[in-house]
Short mmCIF file of C-alpha atoms in Angstrom, two decimals:
data_model
loop_
_atom_site.label_atom_id
_atom_site.label_comp_id
_atom_site.label_asym_id
_atom_site.label_seq_id
_atom_site.Cartn_x
_atom_site.Cartn_y
_atom_site.Cartn_z
CA MET A 1 21.51 2.24 -15.33
CA LYS A 2 18.41 3.36 -13.39
CA ASN A 3 20.52 4.97 -10.66
CA MET A 4 22.53 6.79 -13.32
CA VAL A 5 19.29 8.00 -14.93
CA LYS A 6 18.15 9.52 -11.63
CA ARG A 7 21.42 11.43 -11.36
CA LEU A 8 21.56 12.59 -14.98
CA PHE A 9 18.06 13.99 -15.40
CA SER A 10 16.54 16.92 -13.55
CA HIS A 11 13.75 16.47 -11.03
CA LYS A 12 11.38 18.21 -13.44
CA THR A 13 12.13 15.74 -16.26
CA ILE A 14 11.81 12.74 -13.96
CA GLU A 15 8.45 13.95 -12.64
CA ARG A 16 7.21 14.61 -16.18
CA PHE A 17 8.10 11.06 -17.27
CA LYS A 18 6.64 9.62 -14.08
CA LYS A 19 3.33 11.41 -14.67
CA LYS A 20 3.09 10.39 -18.33
CA ASN A 21 4.00 6.79 -17.51
CA THR A 22 1.19 6.69 -14.94
CA LEU A 23 -1.27 8.16 -17.47
CA LEU A 24 -0.66 5.17 -19.76
CA GLY A 25 -2.73 3.15 -17.28
CA ILE A 26 -2.56 -0.25 -15.69
CA LYS A 27 -1.88 -2.06 -18.99
CA ASN A 28 1.45 -0.29 -19.34
CA LYS A 29 4.21 -2.75 -18.35
CA THR A 30 7.19 -0.36 -18.11
CA THR A 31 8.19 1.93 -15.26
CA TYR A 32 9.13 5.56 -15.73
CA LEU A 33 12.75 4.59 -15.00
CA ASP A 34 12.64 2.07 -17.86
CA ASP A 35 11.32 4.83 -20.12
CA LEU A 36 14.01 7.28 -18.98
CA SER A 37 16.68 4.65 -19.63
CA LEU A 38 15.41 4.17 -23.18
CA TYR A 39 15.19 7.96 -23.57
CA LEU A 40 18.83 8.31 -22.50
CA LEU A 41 19.89 5.50 -24.86
CA VAL A 42 18.19 7.26 -27.80
CA ILE A 43 19.93 10.55 -26.98
CA ILE A 44 23.37 8.91 -26.60
CA THR A 45 22.97 6.88 -29.80
CA THR A 46 21.95 9.98 -31.75
CA LEU A 47 24.84 11.93 -30.25
CA VAL A 48 27.38 9.27 -31.27
CA ILE A 49 25.97 9.05 -34.80
CA SER A 50 25.98 12.84 -35.05
CA ILE A 51 29.63 13.02 -33.98
CA ILE A 52 30.62 10.36 -36.51
CA LEU A 53 28.63 11.66 -39.48
CA CYS A 54 28.44 15.39 -38.76
CA TYR A 55 31.76 16.09 -37.02
CA HIS A 56 32.38 19.04 -39.38
CA ARG A 57 29.00 20.59 -38.52
CA PHE A 58 29.06 21.34 -34.84
CA TYR A 59 25.50 22.70 -34.69
CA LEU A 60 24.09 19.34 -35.89
CA ILE A 61 25.86 17.54 -33.05
CA ILE A 62 23.75 19.67 -30.69
CA VAL A 63 20.52 19.89 -32.68
CA LEU A 64 20.10 16.21 -33.64
CA PRO A 65 20.19 14.75 -30.07
CA VAL A 66 17.75 17.43 -28.90
CA ALA A 67 15.46 16.70 -31.87
CA SER A 68 15.64 12.95 -31.23
CA ALA A 69 14.70 13.53 -27.57
CA LEU A 70 11.66 15.58 -28.54
CA ILE A 71 10.58 13.09 -31.21
CA PHE A 72 11.03 10.17 -28.80
CA GLU A 73 8.84 11.76 -26.13
CA TYR A 74 6.18 12.67 -28.69
CA LEU A 75 6.01 9.18 -30.24
CA TYR A 76 6.52 7.21 -27.04
CA TYR A 77 4.23 9.21 -24.76
CA ASP A 78 2.22 12.04 -26.32
CA LEU A 79 0.91 10.13 -29.33
CA ARG A 80 -0.03 7.08 -27.23
CA LEU A 81 -1.71 9.28 -24.61
CA ALA A 82 -3.72 11.13 -27.27
CA LYS A 83 -5.01 7.80 -28.64
CA ARG A 84 -5.79 6.56 -25.12
CA LYS A 85 -7.61 9.79 -24.29
CA ALA A 86 -9.81 9.47 -27.39
CA LEU A 87 -10.55 5.81 -26.60
CA LEU A 88 -11.46 6.47 -22.96
CA ASN A 89 -13.71 9.39 -23.93
CA LYS A 90 -15.64 7.10 -26.27
CA GLN A 91 -15.98 4.43 -23.57
CA ALA A 92 -16.85 6.91 -20.82
CA LEU A 93 -20.35 7.87 -22.00
CA PHE A 94 -21.74 4.33 -21.81
CA PHE A 95 -19.79 3.46 -18.65
CA PHE A 96 -20.99 6.48 -16.66
CA GLN A 97 -24.56 6.11 -17.92
CA ILE A 98 -24.60 2.60 -16.44
CA LEU A 99 -22.96 3.90 -13.26
CA SER A 100 -25.64 6.59 -12.97
CA LEU A 101 -28.42 4.00 -13.35
CA THR A 102 -26.91 1.77 -10.67
CA LEU A 103 -26.62 4.75 -8.32
CA GLU A 104 -30.26 5.68 -8.99
CA SER A 105 -31.29 2.14 -8.06
CA GLY A 106 -30.08 2.80 -4.51
CA ASN A 107 -26.53 1.44 -4.48
CA ASN A 108 -23.73 3.26 -2.72
CA LEU A 109 -20.75 4.37 -4.80
CA LYS A 110 -18.66 1.25 -4.17
CA GLY A 111 -21.57 -1.07 -4.94
CA ALA A 112 -22.46 0.94 -8.06
CA ILE A 113 -18.88 0.71 -9.35
CA GLU A 114 -18.82 -3.05 -8.68
CA LEU A 115 -22.07 -3.59 -10.62
CA THR A 116 -20.97 -1.33 -13.48
CA THR A 117 -17.54 -2.93 -13.90
CA SER A 118 -19.14 -6.38 -13.91
CA SER A 119 -21.52 -5.27 -16.68
CA VAL A 120 -19.12 -3.24 -18.83
CA SER A 121 -15.94 -4.65 -20.33
CA ASN A 122 -13.52 -2.05 -21.64
CA GLU A 123 -10.32 -0.21 -20.68
CA LEU A 124 -12.07 2.35 -18.49
CA SER A 125 -13.87 -0.43 -16.64
CA ASP A 126 -10.51 -2.14 -16.04
CA GLU A 127 -9.19 1.05 -14.45
CA PHE A 128 -12.16 1.14 -12.06
CA LYS A 129 -11.60 -2.56 -11.28
CA LYS A 130 -8.06 -1.64 -10.25
CA ALA A 131 -9.54 1.02 -7.92
CA LEU A 132 -11.77 -1.64 -6.35
CA SER A 133 -8.76 -3.91 -5.98
CA ASP A 134 -6.90 -1.10 -4.18
CA ILE A 135 -9.83 -0.80 -1.75
CA LYS A 136 -9.60 -4.52 -0.99
CA MET A 137 -5.88 -4.04 -0.33
CA GLY A 138 -6.62 -1.41 2.32
CA SER A 139 -7.02 1.91 0.50
CA THR A 140 -10.03 4.07 1.20
CA MET A 141 -12.56 4.85 -1.54
CA ASN A 142 -11.26 8.42 -1.85
CA GLU A 143 -7.62 7.30 -2.05
CA SER A 144 -8.37 4.72 -4.74
CA LEU A 145 -10.39 7.22 -6.79
CA LEU A 146 -7.63 9.83 -6.55
CA ASP A 147 -5.09 7.24 -7.71
CA LEU A 148 -7.47 6.32 -10.54
CA GLU A 149 -7.73 9.96 -11.58
CA LYS A 150 -3.92 10.10 -11.95
CA ARG A 151 -4.09 7.25 -14.50
CA ILE A 152 -6.63 9.02 -16.73
CA PRO A 153 -5.35 11.35 -19.49
CA SER A 154 -8.84 12.75 -20.20
CA GLU A 155 -9.74 15.98 -18.40
CA VAL A 156 -13.46 15.23 -18.73
CA ILE A 157 -13.20 11.81 -17.09
CA SER A 158 -10.84 13.17 -14.44
CA ASN A 159 -13.43 15.82 -13.54
CA ILE A 160 -16.12 13.16 -13.24
CA ILE A 161 -13.93 11.09 -10.90
CA LEU A 162 -13.09 14.16 -8.80
CA ASN A 163 -16.79 15.06 -8.58
CA LEU A 164 -17.60 11.53 -7.44
CA THR A 165 -14.88 11.83 -4.79
CA GLU A 166 -16.14 15.19 -3.56
CA SER A 167 -19.75 14.00 -3.53
CA SER A 168 -18.69 10.97 -1.50
CA VAL A 169 -16.86 13.18 1.02
CA TYR A 170 -19.34 16.07 1.36
CA GLY A 171 -22.56 14.15 0.76
CA SER A 172 -23.74 16.28 -2.17
CA ASP A 173 -26.08 15.01 -4.89
CA MET A 174 -23.81 12.51 -6.66
CA ILE A 175 -26.37 11.46 -9.29
CA LYS A 176 -27.21 15.02 -10.35
CA SER A 177 -23.53 15.91 -10.62
CA LEU A 178 -22.80 12.74 -12.59
CA ASN A 179 -25.70 13.32 -15.01
CA THR A 180 -24.49 16.87 -15.63
CA GLN A 181 -21.05 15.53 -16.52
CA ILE A 182 -22.60 12.85 -18.75
CA ASP A 183 -24.53 15.53 -20.67
CA TYR A 184 -21.32 17.51 -21.11
CA LEU A 185 -19.47 14.41 -22.30
CA ASN A 186 -22.28 13.59 -24.73
CA ASN A 187 -22.22 17.11 -26.18
CA LYS A 188 -18.43 16.97 -26.46
CA LEU A 189 -18.61 13.71 -28.41
CA ILE A 190 -21.29 15.10 -30.73
CA LEU A 191 -19.13 18.16 -31.44
CA SER A 192 -16.16 15.89 -32.10
CA VAL A 193 -18.17 13.83 -34.60
CA ARG A 194 -19.40 16.99 -36.32
CA GLU A 195 -15.85 18.27 -36.56
CA GLN A 196 -14.73 15.01 -38.18
CA ILE A 197 -17.64 15.19 -40.64
CA ASN A 198 -16.75 18.78 -41.53
CA LYS A 199 -13.15 17.74 -42.22
CA MET A 200 -14.18 14.91 -44.54
CA PRO A 201 -14.60 17.06 -47.72
CA ILE A 202 -11.08 18.46 -47.21
CA LYS A 203 -9.61 14.99 -46.73
CA ILE A 204 -11.49 13.68 -49.78
CA SER A 205 -10.24 16.63 -51.84
CA ILE A 206 -6.63 15.99 -50.82
CA VAL A 207 -6.92 12.28 -51.63
CA SER A 208 -8.56 13.10 -54.96
CA VAL A 209 -5.76 15.50 -55.86
CA LEU A 210 -3.08 12.97 -54.92
CA LEU A 211 -4.79 10.26 -56.98
CA PHE A 212 -5.79 12.20 -60.07
CA ILE A 213 -2.84 14.53 -60.64
CA PRO A 214 -0.45 11.67 -61.54
CA ILE A 215 -3.10 10.22 -63.87
CA ILE A 216 -3.67 13.58 -65.56
CA LEU A 217 0.07 14.14 -65.94
CA LEU A 218 0.43 10.66 -67.42
CA ILE A 219 -2.31 11.38 -69.94
CA ILE A 220 -0.78 14.73 -70.91
CA LEU A 221 2.76 13.38 -71.15
CA SER A 222 1.90 10.01 -72.72
CA PRO A 223 2.43 11.22 -76.34
CA LEU A 224 5.87 12.53 -75.40
CA ILE A 225 6.70 9.32 -73.54
CA ILE A 226 5.60 7.20 -76.52
CA GLU A 227 7.67 9.35 -78.85
CA LEU A 228 10.76 9.01 -76.66
CA ILE A 229 10.29 5.24 -76.42
CA GLY A 230 9.93 5.06 -80.22
CA MET A 231 13.21 6.92 -80.67
#
């Protein structure tokens, strides 16, 4: 099945699935080939159903499998990655603040990451623990951080990791660069909270409309309903 998948899909599609699978992080238990196999199964199943039920509408036989493929990728990857991105962004502020403090206390980058991951328990910390594990297995610090960056769907966190890598290589002020990124992340989170607060009146209005319109209609139509029941 996996060999067939490699032959059926284009290199571009395979690379896209491979990248998204990696971005799901170390807790993801499937490979990109498993995901492509499931993707192919969904397309084939939809195609068969379309042929059986819509044989007289040729355009549906083409449209439905394509639509199912797009929906599958959105639900299976994009939606999960969006949730993971939001979660990691929330965890990042505290994690990198602790990392900055450990760096300021005189630790090198590896030692600072070890202390931070031992103090902070969340998904982002687990990703950094995996980077430390890669170092123990023979990878360099830069290689492990670059691999870590590939597992992170957040652009902000990816930039922080890349800045840490560059600072480690070129010897620039790592703490100053990290604190700048922390300030940016903090401002981004504040703007996100404000945006959610600004949307609340709209959401409340929609919920109110959905709740009260049926009640109002029931009150208006109740005399007619009672009259019809009486008849």
